Amino acid sequence: MSRPVDVLLEFLEAEQARGVTHVHLDDGAREALREVFNSAKAKKAAPPRLESTPTPTTAEIHLDPPQAPVATAQISIEGATRAEQIDSLRRQAENWAPAKSLGSLRETMVFSAGNPEARVMLVGEAPGYQEERERQPFVGPAGQKLNDILKAMGLSREEVYISNIVKFRPSTPKQTTNNRKPVAAEIAACLPFIRSEIDIVRPACIVALGETAAEGLLEITGTVASLRERWHDYQGTPVRVTYHPSYLLQTGDGHQTKRQVWEDMLAVMEKLELPISEKQRGFFLPKA
Ligand code: URA
């Protein structure tokens, strides 16, 4: 006889097969899934993955979009200056068929901000509610936090190049201000853009903000905790992985994560040969 959870799993598989990407679950269903998840986790005994984006508060789960025929398209880079070339990418992203054809991303495209001649590029996950409204990356609460980090480094938004792996806000049912992490197919559909942006900007180093950016750029899997504190390589460009600013907003561990992010940023400043004062070196250290 099937257990209730098997019936639920069958239902979810059927929904996924017909293209449904989100379902609402009642408390009983959530509890059953939690048990399946916990027993699988106990079997694997794998370290927990850190979320870089707040989990939606509504009772919903996300399903990877079904395997649909993949829309293909080619990016062409036009223009003489880096700014013109970035603009040519921006125009192509507006109607990018591989992303549009998924049906799981929202309409409004959010591209990048900052200086296409910058020596440092910061890469996030995907636009959220506020970013979509303003059509600018990192302008909501996570963006404010990023501005603070840049200021502490002695940099402004205008001096750096800021972008996201995914160029559209991932959709959820009855969406208001809640955001979700992009799924693998959404990341894959948008990856050609961030790769072309890196080819154009040719930064001296890249900061991957959170797991999604790190995994998308470096094609590896791992938690931020396991990927930070060393240099990675993206086609000859050094990449530093650090926690997403929204994780800093969520975490309740006082100065500990702030200090970790700050140590990552000190490494970036050293790579860029930026001046670092003694005061800056001591930011977020526990008081003696
Ligand atoms: N989080 C991101 O990863 N990117 C944004 O642009 C905003 C929030």
mmCIF file of C-alpha atoms and ligand atoms in Angstrom:
data_model
loop_
_atom_site.group_PDB
_atom_site.id
_atom_site.type_symbol
_atom_site.label_atom_id
_atom_site.label_comp_id
_atom_site.label_asym_id
_atom_site.label_seq_id
_atom_site.Cartn_x
_atom_site.Cartn_y
_atom_site.Cartn_z
ATOM 1 C CA MET A 1 0.000 0.000 0.000
ATOM 2 C CA SER A 2 1.332 3.465 -0.813
ATOM 3 C CA ARG A 3 2.253 5.762 2.043
ATOM 4 C CA PRO A 4 0.587 9.222 1.934
ATOM 5 C CA VAL A 5 3.973 10.731 1.173
ATOM 6 C CA ASP A 6 4.350 8.488 -1.924
ATOM 7 C CA VAL A 7 1.003 9.764 -3.183
ATOM 8 C CA LEU A 8 2.217 13.304 -2.559
ATOM 9 C CA LEU A 9 5.508 12.667 -4.378
ATOM 10 C CA GLU A 10 3.609 11.149 -7.315
ATOM 11 C CA PHE A 11 1.358 14.200 -7.410
ATOM 12 C CA LEU A 12 4.379 16.531 -7.414
ATOM 13 C CA GLU A 13 6.059 14.568 -10.207
ATOM 14 C CA ALA A 14 2.881 14.744 -12.265
ATOM 15 C CA GLU A 15 2.606 18.494 -11.695
ATOM 16 C CA GLN A 16 6.252 18.943 -12.666
ATOM 17 C CA ALA A 17 5.750 16.890 -15.822
ATOM 18 C CA ARG A 18 2.924 19.145 -16.937
ATOM 19 C CA GLY A 19 5.024 22.242 -16.477
ATOM 20 C CA VAL A 20 3.941 23.431 -13.015
ATOM 21 C CA THR A 21 6.890 25.028 -11.222
ATOM 22 C CA HIS A 22 5.299 25.846 -7.824
ATOM 23 C CA VAL A 23 2.637 24.284 -5.642
ATOM 24 C CA HIS A 24 1.046 25.338 -2.384
ATOM 25 C CA LEU A 25 1.076 22.699 0.352
ATOM 26 C CA ASP A 26 -0.921 22.351 3.541
ATOM 27 C CA ASP A 27 0.759 21.694 6.906
ATOM 28 C CA GLY A 28 0.339 17.897 6.671
ATOM 29 C CA ALA A 29 1.979 17.740 3.261
ATOM 30 C CA ARG A 30 4.821 19.938 4.386
ATOM 31 C CA GLU A 31 5.393 17.761 7.434
ATOM 32 C CA ALA A 32 5.479 14.608 5.286
ATOM 33 C CA LEU A 33 8.006 16.183 2.919
ATOM 34 C CA ARG A 34 10.079 17.439 5.828
ATOM 35 C CA GLU A 35 10.344 13.852 7.106
ATOM 36 C CA VAL A 36 11.457 12.593 3.681
ATOM 37 C CA PHE A 37 13.960 15.422 3.452
ATOM 38 C CA ASN A 38 15.323 14.828 6.965
ATOM 39 C CA SER A 39 15.726 11.098 6.485
ATOM 40 C CA ALA A 40 17.495 11.651 3.118
ATOM 41 C CA LYS A 41 19.707 14.258 4.779
ATOM 42 C CA ALA A 42 20.554 11.924 7.640
ATOM 43 C CA LYS A 43 21.502 9.205 5.125
ATOM 44 C CA LYS A 44 23.736 11.534 3.152
ATOM 45 C CA ALA A 45 25.099 13.296 6.250
ATOM 46 C CA ALA A 46 26.113 16.126 3.941
ATOM 47 C CA PRO A 47 26.906 19.608 5.311
ATOM 48 C CA PRO A 48 23.898 21.969 5.081
ATOM 49 C CA ARG A 49 23.876 24.440 2.192
ATOM 50 C CA LEU A 50 23.657 28.095 3.169
ATOM 51 C CA GLU A 51 20.821 29.998 1.557
ATOM 52 C CA SER A 52 21.883 33.308 0.062
ATOM 53 C CA THR A 53 18.338 34.563 -0.375
ATOM 54 C CA PRO A 54 15.578 34.524 2.249
ATOM 55 C CA THR A 55 13.298 31.508 1.829
ATOM 56 C CA PRO A 56 9.710 32.479 0.938
ATOM 57 C CA THR A 57 7.475 32.582 3.978
ATOM 58 C CA THR A 58 4.462 31.082 2.216
ATOM 59 C CA ALA A 59 3.998 27.327 2.187
ATOM 60 C CA GLU A 60 5.386 26.608 -1.216
ATOM 61 C CA ILE A 61 8.052 24.520 -2.808
ATOM 62 C CA HIS A 62 9.885 25.022 -6.061
ATOM 63 C CA LEU A 63 10.174 22.392 -8.710
ATOM 64 C CA ASP A 64 12.846 22.484 -11.366
ATOM 65 C CA PRO A 65 11.149 23.312 -14.660
ATOM 66 C CA PRO A 66 10.437 20.186 -16.736
ATOM 67 C CA GLN A 67 12.851 19.224 -19.479
ATOM 68 C CA ALA A 68 11.493 21.281 -22.357
ATOM 69 C CA PRO A 69 13.142 21.728 -25.744
ATOM 70 C CA VAL A 70 15.953 24.190 -25.061
ATOM 71 C CA ALA A 71 15.659 27.440 -27.009
ATOM 72 C CA THR A 72 19.015 28.374 -28.485
ATOM 73 C CA ALA A 73 20.248 31.835 -29.355
ATOM 74 C CA GLN A 74 23.586 33.420 -30.030
ATOM 75 C CA ILE A 75 24.961 36.553 -28.408
ATOM 76 C CA SER A 76 26.793 39.032 -30.606
ATOM 77 C CA ILE A 77 28.908 41.808 -29.122
ATOM 78 C CA GLU A 78 28.653 45.115 -30.968
ATOM 79 C CA GLY A 79 30.130 48.555 -30.367
ATOM 80 C CA ALA A 80 33.565 50.146 -30.109
ATOM 81 C CA THR A 81 33.729 51.006 -26.391
ATOM 82 C CA ARG A 82 33.068 48.710 -23.448
ATOM 83 C CA ALA A 83 29.992 50.771 -22.549
ATOM 84 C CA GLU A 84 28.581 50.321 -26.052
ATOM 85 C CA GLN A 85 29.338 46.623 -25.960
ATOM 86 C CA ILE A 86 27.570 46.209 -22.604
ATOM 87 C CA ASP A 87 24.615 48.123 -24.056
ATOM 88 C CA SER A 88 24.496 45.737 -26.989
ATOM 89 C CA LEU A 89 24.278 42.827 -24.516
ATOM 90 C CA ARG A 90 21.573 44.625 -22.561
ATOM 91 C CA ARG A 91 19.432 44.969 -25.685
ATOM 92 C CA GLN A 92 19.804 41.295 -26.537
ATOM 93 C CA ALA A 93 18.926 40.240 -22.982
ATOM 94 C CA GLU A 94 15.515 41.972 -23.191
ATOM 95 C CA ASN A 95 14.060 39.245 -25.395
ATOM 96 C CA TRP A 96 16.480 36.435 -24.707
ATOM 97 C CA ALA A 97 14.611 33.365 -25.967
ATOM 98 C CA PRO A 98 16.379 30.750 -23.788
ATOM 99 C CA ALA A 99 15.215 32.627 -20.672
ATOM 100 C CA LYS A 100 11.784 33.663 -21.980
ATOM 101 C CA SER A 101 10.935 30.170 -23.187
ATOM 102 C CA LEU A 102 11.256 28.730 -19.661
ATOM 103 C CA GLY A 103 8.111 30.581 -18.578
ATOM 104 C CA SER A 104 9.348 30.701 -14.973
ATOM 105 C CA LEU A 105 11.045 34.110 -15.039
ATOM 106 C CA ARG A 106 9.249 37.449 -14.941
ATOM 107 C CA GLU A 107 9.050 39.853 -17.871
ATOM 108 C CA THR A 108 11.213 42.758 -16.738
ATOM 109 C CA MET A 109 14.895 42.405 -17.521
ATOM 110 C CA VAL A 110 17.436 43.842 -15.069
ATOM 111 C CA PHE A 111 20.951 43.999 -16.465
ATOM 112 C CA SER A 112 23.921 45.613 -14.732
ATOM 113 C CA ALA A 113 25.077 48.837 -13.091
ATOM 114 C CA GLY A 114 28.330 50.675 -12.682
ATOM 115 C CA ASN A 115 31.444 51.112 -14.704
ATOM 116 C CA PRO A 116 32.209 48.786 -17.652
ATOM 117 C CA GLU A 117 35.884 49.805 -17.254
ATOM 118 C CA ALA A 118 35.931 48.758 -13.573
ATOM 119 C CA ARG A 119 38.761 46.709 -12.095
ATOM 120 C CA VAL A 120 36.372 44.756 -9.903
ATOM 121 C CA MET A 121 33.118 43.059 -10.838
ATOM 122 C CA LEU A 122 30.570 41.954 -8.224
ATOM 123 C CA VAL A 123 28.188 39.222 -9.285
ATOM 124 C CA GLY A 124 24.951 38.370 -7.473
ATOM 125 C CA GLU A 125 22.170 35.909 -8.012
ATOM 126 C CA ALA A 126 19.050 37.459 -9.596
ATOM 127 C CA PRO A 127 17.030 40.654 -9.247
ATOM 128 C CA GLY A 128 14.430 40.836 -6.508
ATOM 129 C CA TYR A 129 11.309 42.938 -6.012
ATOM 130 C CA GLN A 130 13.024 46.302 -5.638
ATOM 131 C CA GLU A 131 15.536 45.639 -8.412
ATOM 132 C CA GLU A 132 12.725 44.788 -10.800
ATOM 133 C CA ARG A 133 10.874 48.001 -9.924
ATOM 134 C CA GLU A 134 13.950 50.141 -10.540
ATOM 135 C CA ARG A 135 15.477 47.959 -13.271
ATOM 136 C CA GLN A 136 18.813 48.169 -11.437
ATOM 137 C CA PRO A 137 20.703 45.376 -9.677
ATOM 138 C CA PHE A 138 21.234 45.558 -5.927
ATOM 139 C CA VAL A 139 19.034 48.529 -5.012
ATOM 140 C CA GLY A 140 16.911 46.842 -2.314
ATOM 141 C CA PRO A 141 18.033 46.007 1.251
ATOM 142 C CA ALA A 142 20.809 43.679 -0.003
ATOM 143 C CA GLY A 143 21.940 46.491 -2.280
ATOM 144 C CA GLN A 144 22.148 48.911 0.652
ATOM 145 C CA LYS A 145 24.340 46.391 2.444
ATOM 146 C CA LEU A 146 26.514 46.039 -0.656
ATOM 147 C CA ASN A 147 26.874 49.836 -0.819
ATOM 148 C CA ASP A 148 28.060 49.800 2.824
ATOM 149 C CA ILE A 149 30.645 47.137 2.028
ATOM 150 C CA LEU A 150 31.907 49.105 -0.974
ATOM 151 C CA LYS A 151 32.077 52.288 1.104
ATOM 152 C CA ALA A 152 34.155 50.506 3.755
ATOM 153 C CA MET A 153 36.514 49.483 0.940
ATOM 154 C CA GLY A 154 36.768 53.112 -0.167
ATOM 155 C CA LEU A 155 34.807 52.403 -3.360
ATOM 156 C CA SER A 156 31.525 53.670 -4.777
ATOM 157 C CA ARG A 157 28.967 51.906 -6.975
ATOM 158 C CA GLU A 158 30.100 54.098 -9.867
ATOM 159 C CA GLU A 159 33.641 52.735 -9.652
ATOM 160 C CA VAL A 160 32.730 49.045 -9.777
ATOM 161 C CA TYR A 161 30.672 46.879 -12.127
ATOM 162 C CA ILE A 162 27.660 45.139 -10.533
ATOM 163 C CA SER A 163 25.678 42.390 -12.202
ATOM 164 C CA ASN A 164 23.692 39.214 -11.648
ATOM 165 C CA ILE A 165 23.882 35.673 -12.982
ATOM 166 C CA VAL A 166 20.138 35.680 -13.820
ATOM 167 C CA LYS A 167 18.716 38.756 -15.536
ATOM 168 C CA PHE A 168 15.034 38.353 -14.635
ATOM 169 C CA ARG A 169 13.317 38.021 -11.273
ATOM 170 C CA PRO A 170 12.319 34.377 -10.711
ATOM 171 C CA SER A 171 8.544 34.173 -10.483
ATOM 172 C CA THR A 172 6.391 32.576 -7.804
ATOM 173 C CA PRO A 173 2.600 32.101 -7.710
ATOM 174 C CA LYS A 174 0.655 35.124 -6.482
ATOM 175 C CA GLN A 175 3.950 36.952 -6.184
ATOM 176 C CA THR A 176 4.096 40.201 -4.286
ATOM 177 C CA THR A 177 7.397 41.193 -2.697
ATOM 178 C CA ASN A 178 8.713 37.679 -2.123
ATOM 179 C CA ASN A 179 11.708 36.462 -4.087
ATOM 180 C CA ARG A 180 13.126 33.039 -4.760
ATOM 181 C CA LYS A 181 16.482 31.595 -5.774
ATOM 182 C CA PRO A 182 16.799 30.796 -9.460
ATOM 183 C CA VAL A 183 16.790 27.119 -10.447
ATOM 184 C CA ALA A 184 19.469 25.438 -12.582
ATOM 185 C CA ALA A 185 17.644 25.899 -15.920
ATOM 186 C CA GLU A 186 17.184 29.634 -15.247
ATOM 187 C CA ILE A 187 20.859 30.023 -14.400
ATOM 188 C CA ALA A 188 21.925 28.082 -17.501
ATOM 189 C CA ALA A 189 19.674 30.195 -19.740
ATOM 190 C CA CYS A 190 21.253 33.473 -18.565
ATOM 191 C CA LEU A 191 24.887 32.384 -18.130
ATOM 192 C CA PRO A 192 26.017 33.492 -21.620
ATOM 193 C CA PHE A 193 25.398 37.109 -20.535
ATOM 194 C CA ILE A 194 27.579 37.195 -17.433
ATOM 195 C CA ARG A 195 30.287 35.376 -19.386
ATOM 196 C CA SER A 196 30.126 37.989 -22.154
ATOM 197 C CA GLU A 197 30.115 40.792 -19.561
ATOM 198 C CA ILE A 198 33.330 39.407 -18.082
ATOM 199 C CA ASP A 199 34.868 39.183 -21.585
ATOM 200 C CA ILE A 200 34.023 42.853 -22.162
ATOM 201 C CA VAL A 201 34.879 44.349 -18.753
ATOM 202 C CA ARG A 202 37.991 42.193 -18.230
ATOM 203 C CA PRO A 203 38.094 42.997 -14.484
ATOM 204 C CA ALA A 204 41.250 42.422 -12.434
ATOM 205 C CA CYS A 205 39.094 40.348 -10.078
ATOM 206 C CA ILE A 206 35.539 39.139 -9.565
ATOM 207 C CA VAL A 207 33.583 38.819 -6.315
ATOM 208 C CA ALA A 208 30.946 36.069 -6.378
ATOM 209 C CA LEU A 209 28.236 37.082 -3.904
ATOM 210 C CA GLY A 210 26.718 33.869 -2.594
ATOM 211 C CA GLU A 211 26.498 30.300 -3.677
ATOM 212 C CA THR A 212 24.462 30.792 -6.854
ATOM 213 C CA ALA A 213 26.980 33.237 -8.305
ATOM 214 C CA ALA A 214 29.910 31.025 -7.297
ATOM 215 C CA GLU A 215 28.352 27.873 -8.698
ATOM 216 C CA GLY A 216 27.216 29.570 -11.914
ATOM 217 C CA LEU A 217 30.570 31.190 -12.664
ATOM 218 C CA LEU A 218 32.891 28.457 -11.499
ATOM 219 C CA GLU A 219 30.734 25.450 -12.441
ATOM 220 C CA ILE A 220 31.387 23.828 -9.086
ATOM 221 C CA THR A 221 29.101 23.013 -6.202
ATOM 222 C CA GLY A 222 29.706 23.910 -2.598
ATOM 223 C CA THR A 223 28.628 26.109 0.216
ATOM 224 C CA VAL A 224 30.022 29.614 0.555
ATOM 225 C CA ALA A 225 31.761 28.428 3.726
ATOM 226 C CA SER A 226 33.619 25.791 1.727
ATOM 227 C CA LEU A 227 34.450 28.061 -1.223
ATOM 228 C CA ARG A 228 35.622 31.249 0.486
ATOM 229 C CA GLU A 229 39.103 32.102 1.856
ATOM 230 C CA ARG A 230 40.906 31.239 -1.377
ATOM 231 C CA TRP A 231 41.196 32.412 -4.954
ATOM 232 C CA HIS A 232 39.344 30.593 -7.710
ATOM 233 C CA ASP A 233 39.942 31.055 -11.388
ATOM 234 C CA TYR A 234 37.469 32.039 -14.088
ATOM 235 C CA GLN A 235 39.300 31.827 -17.408
ATOM 236 C CA GLY A 236 42.357 33.589 -16.018
ATOM 237 C CA THR A 237 40.468 36.077 -13.804
ATOM 238 C CA PRO A 238 40.748 35.570 -10.026
ATOM 239 C CA VAL A 239 37.398 35.048 -8.280
ATOM 240 C CA ARG A 240 36.741 35.494 -4.547
ATOM 241 C CA VAL A 241 33.618 33.908 -3.106
ATOM 242 C CA THR A 242 31.872 35.522 -0.164
ATOM 243 C CA TYR A 243 28.485 35.525 1.550
ATOM 244 C CA HIS A 244 25.614 37.254 -0.217
ATOM 245 C CA PRO A 245 24.720 40.609 1.400
ATOM 246 C CA SER A 246 21.194 39.299 2.078
ATOM 247 C CA TYR A 247 22.756 36.553 4.217
ATOM 248 C CA LEU A 248 24.398 39.270 6.295
ATOM 249 C CA LEU A 249 20.943 40.787 6.795
ATOM 250 C CA GLN A 250 19.468 37.460 7.939
ATOM 251 C CA THR A 251 22.186 36.010 10.092
ATOM 252 C CA GLY A 252 21.997 36.613 13.794
ATOM 253 C CA ASP A 253 25.620 35.871 14.621
ATOM 254 C CA GLY A 254 26.652 39.465 15.301
ATOM 255 C CA HIS A 255 30.007 40.431 13.886
ATOM 256 C CA GLN A 256 31.269 36.975 12.985
ATOM 257 C CA THR A 257 29.906 36.754 9.420
ATOM 258 C CA LYS A 258 30.533 40.473 8.880
ATOM 259 C CA ARG A 259 34.191 39.890 9.738
ATOM 260 C CA GLN A 260 34.336 36.905 7.360
ATOM 261 C CA VAL A 261 32.935 38.989 4.510
ATOM 262 C CA TRP A 262 35.301 41.782 5.445
ATOM 263 C CA GLU A 263 38.307 39.432 5.334
ATOM 264 C CA ASP A 264 37.213 38.382 1.836
ATOM 265 C CA MET A 265 37.034 42.049 0.866
ATOM 266 C CA LEU A 266 40.480 42.739 2.360
ATOM 267 C CA ALA A 267 41.821 39.977 0.097
ATOM 268 C CA VAL A 268 40.103 41.675 -2.861
ATOM 269 C CA MET A 269 41.590 45.048 -1.888
ATOM 270 C CA GLU A 270 45.041 43.482 -1.698
ATOM 271 C CA LYS A 271 44.559 41.895 -5.131
ATOM 272 C CA LEU A 272 43.549 45.302 -6.520
ATOM 273 C CA GLU A 273 46.477 46.918 -4.689
ATOM 274 C CA LEU A 274 44.123 49.390 -3.000
ATOM 275 C CA PRO A 275 45.435 51.227 0.065
ATOM 276 C CA ILE A 276 44.365 49.587 3.341
ATOM 277 C CA SER A 277 44.593 51.494 6.624
ATOM 278 C CA GLU A 278 45.137 49.866 10.029
ATOM 279 C CA LYS A 279 41.622 50.959 10.934
ATOM 280 C CA GLN A 280 40.226 49.119 7.894
ATOM 281 C CA ARG A 281 42.215 45.989 8.774
ATOM 282 C CA GLY A 282 40.526 45.936 12.184
ATOM 283 C CA PHE A 283 36.888 46.331 11.071
ATOM 284 C CA PHE A 284 34.497 43.871 12.818
ATOM 285 C CA LEU A 285 37.209 42.318 14.998
ATOM 286 C CA PRO A 286 35.933 41.443 18.473
ATOM 287 C CA LYS A 287 36.711 44.224 20.968
ATOM 288 C CA ALA A 288 39.689 43.343 23.197
HETATM 289 N N1 URA B 1 20.095 39.843 -4.756
HETATM 290 C C1 URA B 1 20.861 39.581 -5.838
HETATM 291 O O1 URA B 1 21.520 38.556 -5.892
HETATM 292 N N2 URA B 1 20.882 40.474 -6.807
HETATM 293 C C2 URA B 1 20.219 41.622 -6.775
HETATM 294 O O2 URA B 1 20.315 42.389 -7.727
HETATM 295 C C3 URA B 1 19.432 41.873 -5.630
HETATM 296 C C4 URA B 1 19.379 40.977 -4.628
#
